[in-house]
Short mmCIF file of C-alpha atoms and ligand atoms in Angstrom, two decimals:
data_model
loop_
_atom_site.label_atom_id
_atom_site.label_comp_id
_atom_site.label_asym_id
_atom_site.label_seq_id
_atom_site.Cartn_x
_atom_site.Cartn_y
_atom_site.Cartn_z
CA MET A 1 0.00 0.00 0.00
CA THR A 2 1.27 3.48 -0.78
CA GLU A 3 1.75 5.71 2.22
CA LYS A 4 -1.05 8.11 3.19
CA THR A 5 -0.80 11.48 1.42
CA ILE A 6 -0.74 13.56 4.61
CA LEU A 7 2.19 11.51 5.95
CA ARG A 8 4.02 11.90 2.63
CA ALA A 9 3.59 15.68 2.69
CA LEU A 10 4.77 15.77 6.32
CA LYS A 11 7.96 13.97 5.23
CA GLY A 12 8.60 16.74 2.72
CA GLU A 13 7.18 15.22 -0.45
CA ILE A 14 5.62 17.54 -3.05
CA LEU A 15 2.43 15.87 -4.29
CA PRO A 16 0.58 16.57 -7.56
CA ALA A 17 -2.27 18.07 -5.50
CA PRO A 18 -1.90 18.94 -1.81
CA PRO A 19 -3.74 16.69 0.64
CA ILE A 20 -6.53 18.51 2.46
CA TRP A 21 -8.37 18.62 5.78
CA MET A 22 -10.02 21.49 7.61
CA MET A 23 -9.85 22.89 11.13
CA ARG A 24 -13.21 22.35 12.95
CA GLN A 25 -14.27 20.06 10.11
CA ALA A 26 -16.55 18.32 12.61
CA GLY A 27 -18.76 21.17 13.73
CA ARG A 28 -21.96 23.13 13.79
CA TYR A 29 -22.00 23.98 10.04
CA LEU A 30 -22.94 20.29 9.47
CA PRO A 31 -26.56 19.22 10.17
CA GLU A 32 -25.37 15.70 11.07
CA TYR A 33 -23.04 17.21 13.72
CA ARG A 34 -25.91 19.22 15.21
CA ALA A 35 -28.02 16.06 15.35
CA THR A 36 -25.35 14.03 17.17
CA ARG A 37 -24.63 16.91 19.52
CA ALA A 38 -28.34 17.11 20.35
CA GLN A 39 -28.30 13.36 21.00
CA ALA A 40 -25.36 13.85 23.40
CA GLY A 41 -27.18 16.72 25.12
CA ASP A 42 -24.17 18.99 25.57
CA PHE A 43 -20.72 19.57 24.13
CA LEU A 44 -18.67 18.00 26.95
CA THR A 45 -20.81 14.87 26.99
CA LEU A 46 -20.17 14.62 23.26
CA CYS A 47 -16.41 14.89 23.88
CA TYR A 48 -16.48 12.20 26.59
CA THR A 49 -18.77 9.67 24.85
CA PRO A 50 -16.41 7.67 22.59
CA ASP A 51 -19.06 6.32 20.17
CA LEU A 52 -20.52 9.79 19.60
CA ALA A 53 -17.16 11.59 19.46
CA ALA A 54 -15.98 9.02 16.90
CA GLU A 55 -19.21 9.45 14.95
CA VAL A 56 -18.80 13.24 14.61
CA THR A 57 -15.12 12.79 13.70
CA LEU A 58 -16.17 10.44 10.88
CA GLN A 59 -19.03 12.61 9.55
CA PRO A 60 -16.88 15.03 7.49
CA ILE A 61 -14.80 12.10 6.21
CA ARG A 62 -17.92 10.34 4.91
CA ARG A 63 -19.41 13.51 3.47
CA PHE A 64 -16.30 15.05 1.89
CA GLY A 65 -13.51 12.43 1.86
CA PHE A 66 -10.91 14.63 3.59
CA ASP A 67 -7.38 13.18 3.67
CA ALA A 68 -7.20 13.49 7.46
CA ALA A 69 -9.59 13.14 10.38
CA ILE A 70 -8.93 15.16 13.52
CA LEU A 71 -9.96 13.60 16.80
CA PHE A 72 -13.09 15.25 18.15
CA ALA A 73 -12.26 16.67 21.57
CA ASP A 74 -11.27 20.09 22.92
CA ILE A 75 -8.09 21.76 24.15
CA LEU A 76 -9.81 22.48 27.46
CA LEU A 77 -10.21 18.81 28.42
CA LEU A 78 -6.62 18.77 29.69
CA PRO A 79 -7.18 21.60 32.21
CA GLN A 80 -10.30 19.74 33.34
CA ALA A 81 -8.24 16.55 33.75
CA LEU A 82 -5.76 18.58 35.80
CA GLY A 83 -8.59 19.48 38.16
CA ALA A 84 -10.00 22.76 36.81
CA ASP A 85 -13.78 23.07 36.74
CA LEU A 86 -14.95 23.41 33.12
CA TRP A 87 -18.36 24.18 31.70
CA PHE A 88 -19.76 25.59 28.48
CA THR A 89 -22.58 28.13 28.59
CA ALA A 90 -24.72 28.32 25.44
CA GLY A 91 -23.61 31.13 23.16
CA GLU A 92 -20.86 32.26 25.54
CA GLY A 93 -18.11 29.70 25.09
CA PRO A 94 -16.04 28.00 27.79
CA ARG A 95 -15.86 28.88 31.49
CA LEU A 96 -13.24 27.52 33.91
CA SER A 97 -12.24 27.96 37.54
CA THR A 98 -9.26 30.34 37.66
CA ILE A 99 -5.57 30.07 38.58
CA ALA A 100 -4.12 33.08 40.41
CA THR A 101 -1.48 31.85 42.89
CA LEU A 102 1.22 29.22 43.27
CA ARG A 103 -1.11 27.44 45.69
CA ASP A 104 -3.66 27.17 42.90
CA VAL A 105 -1.05 25.57 40.63
CA ASP A 106 0.10 23.24 43.42
CA GLY A 107 -3.54 22.36 44.02
CA LEU A 108 -3.91 20.95 40.50
CA LYS A 109 -3.88 17.18 40.14
CA PRO A 110 -0.56 15.47 39.43
CA VAL A 111 0.07 14.85 35.75
CA ALA A 112 -0.18 11.07 36.26
CA ALA A 113 -3.84 11.52 37.27
CA ILE A 114 -5.03 13.03 33.96
CA HIS A 115 -5.73 9.69 32.29
CA GLU A 116 -8.63 9.00 34.65
CA THR A 117 -10.57 11.87 33.07
CA LEU A 118 -9.14 11.49 29.57
CA ALA A 119 -9.60 7.72 29.14
CA PRO A 120 -12.74 8.21 26.98
CA VAL A 121 -10.69 10.36 24.58
CA TYR A 122 -8.18 7.54 24.13
CA GLU A 123 -11.08 5.16 23.50
CA THR A 124 -12.36 7.53 20.78
CA VAL A 125 -8.91 7.38 19.16
CA ARG A 126 -8.95 3.57 19.26
CA ILE A 127 -12.37 3.45 17.60
CA LEU A 128 -11.22 5.86 14.90
CA ALA A 129 -8.01 3.93 14.25
CA ARG A 130 -10.21 0.91 13.49
CA GLU A 131 -12.94 2.63 11.52
CA LEU A 132 -11.25 5.25 9.36
CA PRO A 133 -10.69 4.47 5.66
CA ALA A 134 -7.20 3.10 4.94
CA GLU A 135 -6.13 6.30 3.15
CA THR A 136 -7.23 8.71 5.93
CA THR A 137 -4.67 9.96 8.45
CA LEU A 138 -5.74 10.27 12.09
CA ILE A 139 -4.59 13.49 13.77
CA GLY A 140 -4.55 13.85 17.56
CA PHE A 141 -4.14 17.24 19.21
CA ALA A 142 -3.73 19.36 22.30
CA GLY A 143 -3.63 23.05 23.07
CA ALA A 144 -0.17 24.55 23.41
CA PRO A 145 0.70 25.56 27.00
CA TRP A 146 0.40 29.33 26.52
CA THR A 147 -3.06 29.11 24.95
CA VAL A 148 -4.29 26.64 27.57
CA ALA A 149 -2.82 28.84 30.33
CA THR A 150 -4.71 31.89 29.01
CA TYR A 151 -8.00 30.05 29.57
CA MET A 152 -6.93 28.65 32.96
CA ILE A 153 -5.89 32.09 34.24
CA ALA A 154 -8.83 34.12 32.88
CA GLY A 155 -11.42 31.37 33.36
CA ARG A 156 -12.71 32.13 29.86
CA GLY A 157 -11.69 33.23 26.40
CA THR A 158 -10.41 36.82 26.27
CA PRO A 159 -9.80 39.05 23.24
CA ASP A 160 -6.31 40.14 24.34
CA GLN A 161 -5.32 37.50 26.95
CA ALA A 162 -4.80 40.36 29.41
CA PRO A 163 -5.19 38.30 32.62
CA ALA A 164 -2.48 35.85 31.49
CA HIS A 165 -0.15 38.68 30.48
CA ALA A 166 -0.76 40.32 33.87
CA LEU A 167 0.09 37.17 35.83
CA LYS A 168 3.19 36.64 33.67
CA ALA A 169 4.36 40.17 34.53
CA ALA A 170 3.38 40.16 38.22
CA ASP A 171 4.30 36.63 39.35
CA ARG A 172 6.65 34.87 36.98
CA THR A 173 7.13 31.92 39.35
CA THR A 174 3.44 31.05 39.38
CA PHE A 175 3.08 31.64 35.66
CA GLN A 176 6.10 29.44 34.84
CA ALA A 177 4.87 26.71 37.21
CA LEU A 178 1.54 26.67 35.37
CA ILE A 179 3.24 26.53 31.96
CA ASP A 180 5.42 23.66 33.20
CA ARG A 181 2.46 21.71 34.57
CA ILE A 182 0.54 22.09 31.32
CA THR A 183 3.64 21.18 29.29
CA GLU A 184 4.14 17.96 31.27
CA GLY A 185 0.43 17.12 31.06
CA THR A 186 0.43 17.72 27.32
CA ILE A 187 3.33 15.31 26.79
CA GLU A 188 1.47 12.53 28.65
CA TYR A 189 -1.86 13.33 26.97
CA LEU A 190 -0.47 13.34 23.43
CA SER A 191 1.69 10.30 24.10
CA MET A 192 -1.44 8.34 25.09
CA GLN A 193 -3.25 9.54 21.96
CA VAL A 194 -0.34 8.19 19.89
CA GLN A 195 -0.38 4.86 21.75
CA ALA A 196 -4.12 4.65 21.03
CA GLY A 197 -3.56 5.17 17.29
CA ALA A 198 -3.07 8.87 16.43
CA GLU A 199 -0.59 9.03 13.54
CA VAL A 200 0.17 12.76 13.72
CA VAL A 201 -0.31 15.27 16.51
CA LYS A 202 -1.03 18.97 16.28
CA LEU A 203 -0.37 21.65 18.89
CA PHE A 204 -2.88 24.52 18.76
CA ASP A 205 -1.37 27.79 20.01
CA SER A 206 -4.35 29.95 19.09
CA TRP A 207 -3.12 32.97 21.08
CA ALA A 208 0.59 32.80 20.18
CA GLY A 209 0.14 36.11 18.35
CA SER A 210 -0.15 38.06 21.59
CA LEU A 211 3.31 36.93 22.79
CA ARG A 212 5.95 39.53 21.98
CA GLY A 213 9.75 39.39 21.74
CA GLN A 214 11.39 37.14 24.35
CA ASP A 215 7.94 36.04 25.56
CA PHE A 216 7.35 34.37 22.20
CA GLN A 217 10.62 32.46 22.65
CA ASP A 218 9.90 31.52 26.26
CA PHE A 219 6.20 30.62 26.04
CA ALA A 220 5.47 29.68 22.40
CA VAL A 221 8.78 28.22 21.16
CA GLU A 222 10.21 26.65 24.33
CA PRO A 223 7.15 24.66 25.52
CA ALA A 224 6.56 23.40 21.96
CA ARG A 225 10.22 22.38 21.73
CA ARG A 226 9.99 20.47 25.03
CA ILE A 227 6.76 18.72 24.06
CA ILE A 228 7.99 17.75 20.60
CA ALA A 229 11.38 16.53 21.88
CA ALA A 230 9.70 14.33 24.52
CA LEU A 231 7.15 12.93 22.07
CA LYS A 232 9.75 12.15 19.41
CA ALA A 233 11.96 10.45 22.00
CA ARG A 234 9.06 8.15 22.94
CA HIS A 235 7.60 7.77 19.45
CA PRO A 236 10.45 7.97 16.91
CA GLY A 237 9.30 9.37 13.58
CA LEU A 238 6.04 10.84 14.94
CA PRO A 239 5.12 13.83 12.75
CA VAL A 240 4.07 16.98 14.59
CA ILE A 241 2.21 20.01 13.25
CA ALA A 242 2.60 23.26 15.19
CA PHE A 243 0.15 26.16 14.89
CA PRO A 244 1.48 29.35 16.51
CA ARG A 245 -1.50 31.30 15.20
CA GLU A 246 -0.81 34.89 14.19
CA GLY A 247 2.85 34.31 15.02
CA GLY A 248 3.85 36.74 12.24
CA ALA A 249 7.64 37.02 12.17
CA GLY A 250 7.65 34.28 14.84
CA TYR A 251 6.68 31.80 12.12
CA ILE A 252 10.16 32.23 10.63
CA GLY A 253 12.39 29.45 11.94
CA PHE A 254 9.60 28.02 14.16
CA ALA A 255 9.94 24.51 12.71
CA ARG A 256 13.71 24.48 13.21
CA ALA A 257 13.50 25.93 16.72
CA THR A 258 10.82 23.49 17.93
CA GLY A 259 11.45 20.35 15.86
CA ALA A 260 7.96 20.54 14.30
CA ASP A 261 7.61 18.77 10.95
CA CYS A 262 5.02 21.23 9.70
CA VAL A 263 3.97 24.75 10.60
CA ALA A 264 0.32 25.70 10.15
CA LEU A 265 -0.17 29.24 8.86
CA ASP A 266 -3.16 31.41 9.62
CA ASN A 267 -4.49 33.79 6.98
CA SER A 268 -2.91 36.93 8.45
CA VAL A 269 0.06 36.11 6.19
CA THR A 270 -0.08 35.72 2.42
CA PRO A 271 0.74 32.31 0.97
CA GLU A 272 3.60 33.94 -0.96
CA TRP A 273 5.10 35.17 2.31
CA GLY A 274 4.63 31.71 3.83
CA ALA A 275 6.29 30.03 0.86
CA ALA A 276 9.27 32.39 0.96
CA ASN A 277 9.77 32.45 4.73
CA VAL A 278 8.39 29.25 6.25
CA GLN A 279 8.05 26.57 3.56
CA THR A 280 11.81 26.91 3.04
CA ASP A 281 12.14 24.80 6.23
CA GLY A 282 9.67 22.08 5.23
CA CYS A 283 5.98 21.32 5.08
CA VAL A 284 3.44 24.07 5.70
CA GLN A 285 -0.30 23.83 6.26
CA GLY A 286 -2.88 26.44 5.39
CA ASN A 287 -4.10 29.05 4.83
CA LEU A 288 -7.38 29.88 3.06
CA ASP A 289 -9.50 32.58 4.72
CA PRO A 290 -12.38 30.67 6.42
CA ALA A 291 -14.77 33.46 5.28
CA HIS A 292 -14.74 31.82 1.83
CA MET A 293 -16.61 28.85 3.35
CA VAL A 294 -19.46 31.26 4.02
CA THR A 295 -19.38 33.29 0.81
CA GLY A 296 -18.33 30.78 -1.89
CA GLY A 297 -18.67 31.63 -5.58
CA VAL A 298 -15.93 32.48 -8.06
CA ALA A 299 -14.01 34.29 -5.31
CA LEU A 300 -13.68 30.97 -3.49
CA ASP A 301 -12.32 29.21 -6.59
CA GLY A 302 -9.81 31.98 -7.17
CA ALA A 303 -8.64 32.09 -3.57
CA VAL A 304 -8.21 28.28 -3.42
CA ARG A 305 -6.16 28.27 -6.65
CA HIS A 306 -4.07 31.15 -5.31
CA VAL A 307 -3.16 29.20 -2.14
CA VAL A 308 -2.43 25.99 -4.06
CA ARG A 309 -0.25 27.80 -6.63
CA ALA A 310 1.71 29.84 -4.06
CA PHE A 311 2.68 26.70 -2.10
CA SER A 312 3.16 24.41 -5.13
CA LYS A 313 6.98 24.46 -5.04
CA GLY A 314 7.24 22.81 -1.63
CA PRO A 315 5.47 20.35 0.67
CA HIS A 316 1.97 21.58 1.52
CA ILE A 317 -1.18 20.41 3.31
CA PHE A 318 -4.18 22.49 2.28
CA ASN A 319 -6.28 23.86 5.16
CA LEU A 320 -8.07 26.98 6.28
CA GLY A 321 -6.23 29.71 8.18
CA HIS A 322 -8.46 29.03 11.20
CA GLY A 323 -11.55 26.96 12.02
CA ILE A 324 -14.62 26.87 9.80
CA THR A 325 -17.46 28.92 11.30
CA PRO A 326 -20.99 27.66 12.10
CA ASP A 327 -22.53 29.85 9.36
CA ALA A 328 -20.47 28.17 6.60
CA ASP A 329 -22.19 26.34 3.73
CA PRO A 330 -21.19 22.67 3.31
CA GLU A 331 -21.49 23.17 -0.48
CA ASN A 332 -18.55 25.57 -0.33
CA VAL A 333 -16.48 22.96 1.50
CA ALA A 334 -17.20 20.42 -1.25
CA ARG A 335 -16.27 23.03 -3.88
CA MET A 336 -12.99 23.87 -2.10
CA ILE A 337 -12.00 20.20 -2.10
CA ALA A 338 -12.89 19.77 -5.78
CA VAL A 339 -10.78 22.79 -6.76
CA VAL A 340 -7.81 21.64 -4.64
CA ARG A 341 -7.98 18.23 -6.28
CA GLY A 342 -7.92 19.80 -9.71
CA GLY A 343 -11.55 20.65 -10.48
O1 CP3 B 401 -11.19 20.72 14.54
C1 CP3 B 401 -11.95 19.78 14.85
O2 CP3 B 401 -12.93 19.44 14.15
C2 CP3 B 401 -11.62 18.95 16.08
C3 CP3 B 401 -12.22 19.34 17.31
C4 CP3 B 401 -11.80 20.63 17.99
C5 CP3 B 401 -12.72 21.41 18.73
N1 CP3 B 401 -12.02 22.40 19.37
C6 CP3 B 401 -14.15 21.16 18.83
C7 CP3 B 401 -15.06 22.22 19.31
C8 CP3 B 401 -10.55 21.24 18.12
C9 CP3 B 401 -9.23 20.86 17.48
C10 CP3 B 401 -10.70 22.34 19.02
C11 CP3 B 401 -9.59 23.20 19.46
C12 CP3 B 401 -9.88 24.37 20.29
N2 CP3 B 401 -10.79 24.49 21.28
C13 CP3 B 401 -9.11 25.54 20.25
C14 CP3 B 401 -7.90 25.78 19.39
C15 CP3 B 401 -8.25 26.05 17.97
C16 CP3 B 401 -8.88 27.37 17.72
O3 CP3 B 401 -10.08 27.36 17.35
O4 CP3 B 401 -8.20 28.40 17.87
C17 CP3 B 401 -9.63 26.43 21.21
C18 CP3 B 401 -9.16 27.83 21.49
C19 CP3 B 401 -10.70 25.74 21.88
C20 CP3 B 401 -11.53 26.22 23.01
C21 CP3 B 401 -12.94 26.31 22.65
N3 CP3 B 401 -13.76 25.23 22.41
C22 CP3 B 401 -13.71 27.48 22.46
C23 CP3 B 401 -13.17 28.90 22.61
C24 CP3 B 401 -15.00 27.08 22.13
C25 CP3 B 401 -16.20 27.95 21.96
C26 CP3 B 401 -16.14 28.71 20.69
C27 CP3 B 401 -17.08 28.13 19.70
O5 CP3 B 401 -16.66 27.89 18.54
O6 CP3 B 401 -18.26 27.92 20.08
C28 CP3 B 401 -15.00 25.67 22.05
C29 CP3 B 401 -16.14 24.81 21.70
C30 CP3 B 401 -15.95 23.84 20.57
N4 CP3 B 401 -14.86 23.04 20.40
C31 CP3 B 401 -16.89 23.55 19.56
C32 CP3 B 401 -16.34 22.52 18.76
C33 CP3 B 401 -16.97 21.82 17.58
C34 CP3 B 401 -18.27 24.16 19.43
C35 CP3 B 401 -19.10 23.60 20.54
C36 CP3 B 401 -20.52 23.28 20.17
O7 CP3 B 401 -20.79 22.27 19.49
O8 CP3 B 401 -21.37 24.05 20.63
#
């Protein structure tokens, strides 16, 4: 059997058409997702019910034939496994208990205890490893420590991550202890996903763009480097995708500095810039503006061809620059895939 296309691109191969998957490909824009979510009752129950989480992971594969499936879970399950309270309020996004002091960090559960909570996620991975088509790559994931810390400190999503920046400035010891605890938890969490059958893992650093100067080195680059080094020591050859979203100039050299096999680009950079500055180090993933999944039409076709052409001289996995939004039209997703594959 020939190797899966995503794995070939991650090794640096330039394919006739880039393989494709999509961030948040299992999500509210799909009626079948909304139906399964309603069956589960709420989002966290969906995440922790292996049959249903596997079902929603498979839905976009059945409907569109993406080249990769991403495990259905959430980056905030790890903080919950570390002992944070976590709940989702309709229309408002996630809420968590907050971390403010070193005692709060010390009060978190030891890293070895996370598997108790996360066992259903590993079961979802095992189901998927059995049920996915032979050509589809299974991607596991976790949040990167900085992004996870921003939610644990603020207790919610914030536009500017101000509470996390404030703790970092006021009490570096507590902040670093939290980053270290999340880093160690992430290594164990992703390692178990790999043992259960994930073939690639991705680190989502959604708020990397608010880290400036040395902070970007210390809290985006360094934790990713530690996580990737530990995972590759345990699982030789494991490909890792890193997504320091809105990293800007920080994207340059990120793969070399962290050991990532692929850097995912958001759509704040042009594909030409990404090709010239990031793809020079290896595979890149990205970076179509997710708004095209809402608007479609000839503009969609043109934008897809632009991304494909700009990255055609190096290894590339086609994706959006960020997650697809609930108001997207599934027809536009099908059209994007057809154009990427040469339609
Ligand atoms: O991409 C996929 O299809 C896999 C599953 C996945 C989800 N979240 C499912 C989800 C992945 C990889 C994530 C990552 C995630 N979660 C990130 C990093 C990526 C990014 O988007 O920047 C972050 C920051 C979170 C935290 C989170 N989870 C937020 C802020 C929200 C609420 C915002 C929203 O879109 O409603 C979630 C909820 C969430 N995670 C949903 C899904 C499908 C929507 C929940 C629902 O069904 O109501």
